[in-house]
Short mmCIF file of C-alpha atoms and ligand atoms in Angstrom, two decimals:
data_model
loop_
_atom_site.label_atom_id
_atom_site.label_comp_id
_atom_site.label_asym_id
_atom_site.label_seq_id
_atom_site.Cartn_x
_atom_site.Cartn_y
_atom_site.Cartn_z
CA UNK A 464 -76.55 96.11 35.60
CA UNK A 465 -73.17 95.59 35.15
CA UNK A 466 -70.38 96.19 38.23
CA UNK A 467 -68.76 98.69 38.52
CA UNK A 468 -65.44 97.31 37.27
CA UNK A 469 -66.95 95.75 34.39
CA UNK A 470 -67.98 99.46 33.53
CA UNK A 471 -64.43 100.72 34.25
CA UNK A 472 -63.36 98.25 31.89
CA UNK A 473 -65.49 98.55 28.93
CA UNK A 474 -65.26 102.78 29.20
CA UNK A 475 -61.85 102.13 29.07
CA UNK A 476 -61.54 100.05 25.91
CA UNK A 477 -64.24 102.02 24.43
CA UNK A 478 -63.42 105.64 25.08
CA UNK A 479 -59.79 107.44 24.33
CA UNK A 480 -57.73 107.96 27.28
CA UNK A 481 -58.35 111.70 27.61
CA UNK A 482 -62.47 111.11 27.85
CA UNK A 483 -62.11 108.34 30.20
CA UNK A 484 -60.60 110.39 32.33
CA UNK A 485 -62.85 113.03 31.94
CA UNK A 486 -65.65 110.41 32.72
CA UNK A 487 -63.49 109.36 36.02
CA UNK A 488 -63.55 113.51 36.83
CA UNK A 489 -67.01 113.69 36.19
CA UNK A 490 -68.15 110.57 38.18
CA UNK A 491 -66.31 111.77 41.32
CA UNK A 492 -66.80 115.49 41.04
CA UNK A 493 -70.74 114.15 40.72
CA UNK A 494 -70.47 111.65 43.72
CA UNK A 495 -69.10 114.64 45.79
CA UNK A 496 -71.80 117.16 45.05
CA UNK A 497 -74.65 113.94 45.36
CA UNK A 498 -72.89 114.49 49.47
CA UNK A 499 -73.74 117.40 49.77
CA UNK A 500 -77.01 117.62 47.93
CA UNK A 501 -78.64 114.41 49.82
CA UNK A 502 -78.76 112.70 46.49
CA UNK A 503 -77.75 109.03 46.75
CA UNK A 504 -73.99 108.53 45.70
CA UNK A 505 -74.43 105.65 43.16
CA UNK A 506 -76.72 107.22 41.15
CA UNK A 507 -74.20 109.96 40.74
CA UNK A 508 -71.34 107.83 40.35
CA UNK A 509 -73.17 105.73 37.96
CA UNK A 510 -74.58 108.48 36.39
CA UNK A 511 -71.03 110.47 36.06
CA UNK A 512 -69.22 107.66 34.60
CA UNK A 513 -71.37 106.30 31.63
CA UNK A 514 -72.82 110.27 30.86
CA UNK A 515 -70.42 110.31 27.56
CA UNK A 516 -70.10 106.58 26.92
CA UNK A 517 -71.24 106.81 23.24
CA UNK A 518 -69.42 110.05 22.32
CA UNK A 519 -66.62 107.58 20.79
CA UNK A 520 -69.21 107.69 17.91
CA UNK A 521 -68.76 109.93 14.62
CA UNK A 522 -71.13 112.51 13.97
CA UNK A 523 -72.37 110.11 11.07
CA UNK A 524 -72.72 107.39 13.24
CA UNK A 525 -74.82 109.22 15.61
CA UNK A 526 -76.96 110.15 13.07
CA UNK A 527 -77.52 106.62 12.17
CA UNK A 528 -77.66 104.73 15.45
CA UNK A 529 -80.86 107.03 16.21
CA UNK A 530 -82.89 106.40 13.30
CA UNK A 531 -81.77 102.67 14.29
CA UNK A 532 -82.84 103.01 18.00
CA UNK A 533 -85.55 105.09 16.71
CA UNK A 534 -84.57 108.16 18.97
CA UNK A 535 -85.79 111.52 17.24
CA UNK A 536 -83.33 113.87 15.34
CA UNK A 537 -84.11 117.25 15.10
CA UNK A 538 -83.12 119.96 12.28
CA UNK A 539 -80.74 121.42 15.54
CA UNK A 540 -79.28 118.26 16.27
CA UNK A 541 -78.62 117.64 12.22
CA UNK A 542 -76.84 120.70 11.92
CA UNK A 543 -74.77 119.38 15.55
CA UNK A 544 -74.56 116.10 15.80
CA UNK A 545 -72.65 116.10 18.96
CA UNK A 546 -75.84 117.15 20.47
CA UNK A 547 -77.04 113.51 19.90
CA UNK A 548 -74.38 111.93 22.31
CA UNK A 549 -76.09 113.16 25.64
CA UNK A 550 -79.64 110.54 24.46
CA UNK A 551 -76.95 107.85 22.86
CA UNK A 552 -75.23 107.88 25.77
CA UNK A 553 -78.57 107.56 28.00
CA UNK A 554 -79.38 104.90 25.37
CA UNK A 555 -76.23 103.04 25.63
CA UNK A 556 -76.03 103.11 29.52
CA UNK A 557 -79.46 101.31 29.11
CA UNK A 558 -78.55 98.25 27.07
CA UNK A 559 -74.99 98.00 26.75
CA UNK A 560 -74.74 98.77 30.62
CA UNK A 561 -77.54 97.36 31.88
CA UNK A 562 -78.27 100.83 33.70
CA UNK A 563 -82.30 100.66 33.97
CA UNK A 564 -82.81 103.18 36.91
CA UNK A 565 -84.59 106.51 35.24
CA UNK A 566 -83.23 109.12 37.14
CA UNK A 567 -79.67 107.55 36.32
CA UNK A 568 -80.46 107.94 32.59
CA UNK A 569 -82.84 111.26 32.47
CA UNK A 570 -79.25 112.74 34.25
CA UNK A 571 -77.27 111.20 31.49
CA UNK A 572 -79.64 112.35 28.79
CA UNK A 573 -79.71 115.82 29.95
CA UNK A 574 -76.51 116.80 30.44
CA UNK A 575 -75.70 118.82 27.99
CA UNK A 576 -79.03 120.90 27.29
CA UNK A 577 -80.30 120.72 30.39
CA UNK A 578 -83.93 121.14 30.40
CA UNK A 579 -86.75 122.44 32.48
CA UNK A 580 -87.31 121.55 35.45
CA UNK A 581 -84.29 119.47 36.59
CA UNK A 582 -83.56 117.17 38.99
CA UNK A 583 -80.97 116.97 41.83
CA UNK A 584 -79.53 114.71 39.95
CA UNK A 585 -79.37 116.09 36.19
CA UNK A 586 -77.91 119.18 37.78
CA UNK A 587 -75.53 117.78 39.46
CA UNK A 588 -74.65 115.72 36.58
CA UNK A 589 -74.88 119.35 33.96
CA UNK A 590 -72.59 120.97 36.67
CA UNK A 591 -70.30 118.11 37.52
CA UNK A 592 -69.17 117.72 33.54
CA UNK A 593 -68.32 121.69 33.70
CA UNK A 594 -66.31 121.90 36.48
CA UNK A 595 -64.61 118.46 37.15
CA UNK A 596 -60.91 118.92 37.72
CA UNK A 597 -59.55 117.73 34.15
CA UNK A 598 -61.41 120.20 32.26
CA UNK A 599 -58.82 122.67 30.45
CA UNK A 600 -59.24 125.77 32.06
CA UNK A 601 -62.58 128.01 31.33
CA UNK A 602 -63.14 131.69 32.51
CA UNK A 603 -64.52 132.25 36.18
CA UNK A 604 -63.87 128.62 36.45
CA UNK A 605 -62.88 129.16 40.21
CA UNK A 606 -65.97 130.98 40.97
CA UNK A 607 -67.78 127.75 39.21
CA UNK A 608 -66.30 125.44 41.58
CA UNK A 609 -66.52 127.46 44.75
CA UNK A 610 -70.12 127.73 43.84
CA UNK A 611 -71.22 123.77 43.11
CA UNK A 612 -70.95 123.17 46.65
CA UNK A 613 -72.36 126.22 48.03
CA UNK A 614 -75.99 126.83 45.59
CA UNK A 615 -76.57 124.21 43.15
CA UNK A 616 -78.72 126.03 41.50
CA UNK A 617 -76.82 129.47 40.99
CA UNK A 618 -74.13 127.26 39.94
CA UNK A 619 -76.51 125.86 37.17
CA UNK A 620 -78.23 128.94 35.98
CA UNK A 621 -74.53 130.80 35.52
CA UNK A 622 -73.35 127.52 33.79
CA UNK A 623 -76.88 127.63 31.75
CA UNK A 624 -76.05 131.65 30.76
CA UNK A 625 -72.54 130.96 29.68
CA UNK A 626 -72.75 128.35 27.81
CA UNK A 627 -75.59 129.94 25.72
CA UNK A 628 -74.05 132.98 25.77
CA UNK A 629 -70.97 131.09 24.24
CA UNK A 630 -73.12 129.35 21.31
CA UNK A 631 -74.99 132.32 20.14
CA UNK A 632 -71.26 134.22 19.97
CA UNK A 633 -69.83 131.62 18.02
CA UNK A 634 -73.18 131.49 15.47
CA UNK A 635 -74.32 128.06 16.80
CA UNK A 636 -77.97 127.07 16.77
CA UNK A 637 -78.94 126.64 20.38
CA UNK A 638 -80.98 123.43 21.35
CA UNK A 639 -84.25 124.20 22.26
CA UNK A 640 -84.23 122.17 25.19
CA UNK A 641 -81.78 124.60 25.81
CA UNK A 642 -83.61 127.62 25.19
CA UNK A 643 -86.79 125.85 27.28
CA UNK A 644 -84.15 125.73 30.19
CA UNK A 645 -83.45 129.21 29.96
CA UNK A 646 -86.75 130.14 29.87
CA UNK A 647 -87.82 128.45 32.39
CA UNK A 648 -84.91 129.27 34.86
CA UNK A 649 -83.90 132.44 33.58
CA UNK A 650 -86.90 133.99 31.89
CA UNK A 651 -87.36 134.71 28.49
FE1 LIG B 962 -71.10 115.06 27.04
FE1 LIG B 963 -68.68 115.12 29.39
#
């Protein structure tokens, strides 16, 4: 695996400035919540900074770097391609990276369909890119925060609600990795 300056560095050259940052937000919103969940702190931080490494990527480019990696493409994710970032990414951390731990990746995979039956970890990760403090403000965004550190998973099933709520409102498709999560943490 690479060090952690080495990643610093090629995030930095690969990402624009505003996502690196964002990556920097999410890696030390994550570490703080790994605190207070018991969850080891490198895995978060690890997990926090590389979770959008491939979203430099045009939706066209996505497309094809999966049939070249052979990861699957759904008719969901062709309609979305940004969907595809969260298993590039996971991909990426793996052999650009040199991230091989599975919980590290699963996190990064999962971060922005969730799925069921999460992990410390991929929640913290899910929750860490909603709330972490460079992210333009979003409604109830306080009550978000408060919440991270106080119930995990409250704080992920609200997250969960809104952000479905948002896609069906604005006529998206919603993964259904998504829609598993939901079911599964929700109910149908
Ligand atoms: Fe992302
Ligand atoms: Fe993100």
């Amino acid at each position: 695996m690479m060090n952690r300056q080495q990643m610093h560095e090629q995030l930095q050259k690969k990402l624009s400035k505003n996502r690196y940052l964002h990556s920097l937000g999410v890696a030390y919103t994550a570490a703080s919540m790994a605190m207070r969940y018991d969850v080891e702190v490198n895995l978060a931080l690890t997990a926090g900074l590389l979770h959008d490494c491939a979203k430099f990527l045009s939706d066209d480019e996505k497309i094809k770097k999966c049939q070249k990696h052979h990861l699957s493409v759904n008719e969901i994710e062709m309609d979305n391609p940004d969907l595809l970032h969260a298993k590039l990414s996971a991909h990426y951390a793996c052999k650009k990276y040199g991230v091989t731990n599975p919980e590290i990746l699963s996190a990064i995979a999962y971060h922005t369909t969730g799925r069921a039956n999460m992990t410390t970890l991929e929640k913290i990760i899910y929750v860490a890119d909603y709330i972490e403090p460079n992210r333009m403000h979003l409604p109830d965004i306080e009550y978000i925060r408060k919440e991270a550190f106080e119930d995990l998973d409250q704080c992920f099933i609200y997250i969960l609600k809104n952000s479905i709520a948002y896609l069906l409102k604005e006529g998206y498709t919603c993964h259904n990795i998504s829609m598993e999560a939901y079911e599964y943490y929700i109910g149908g």
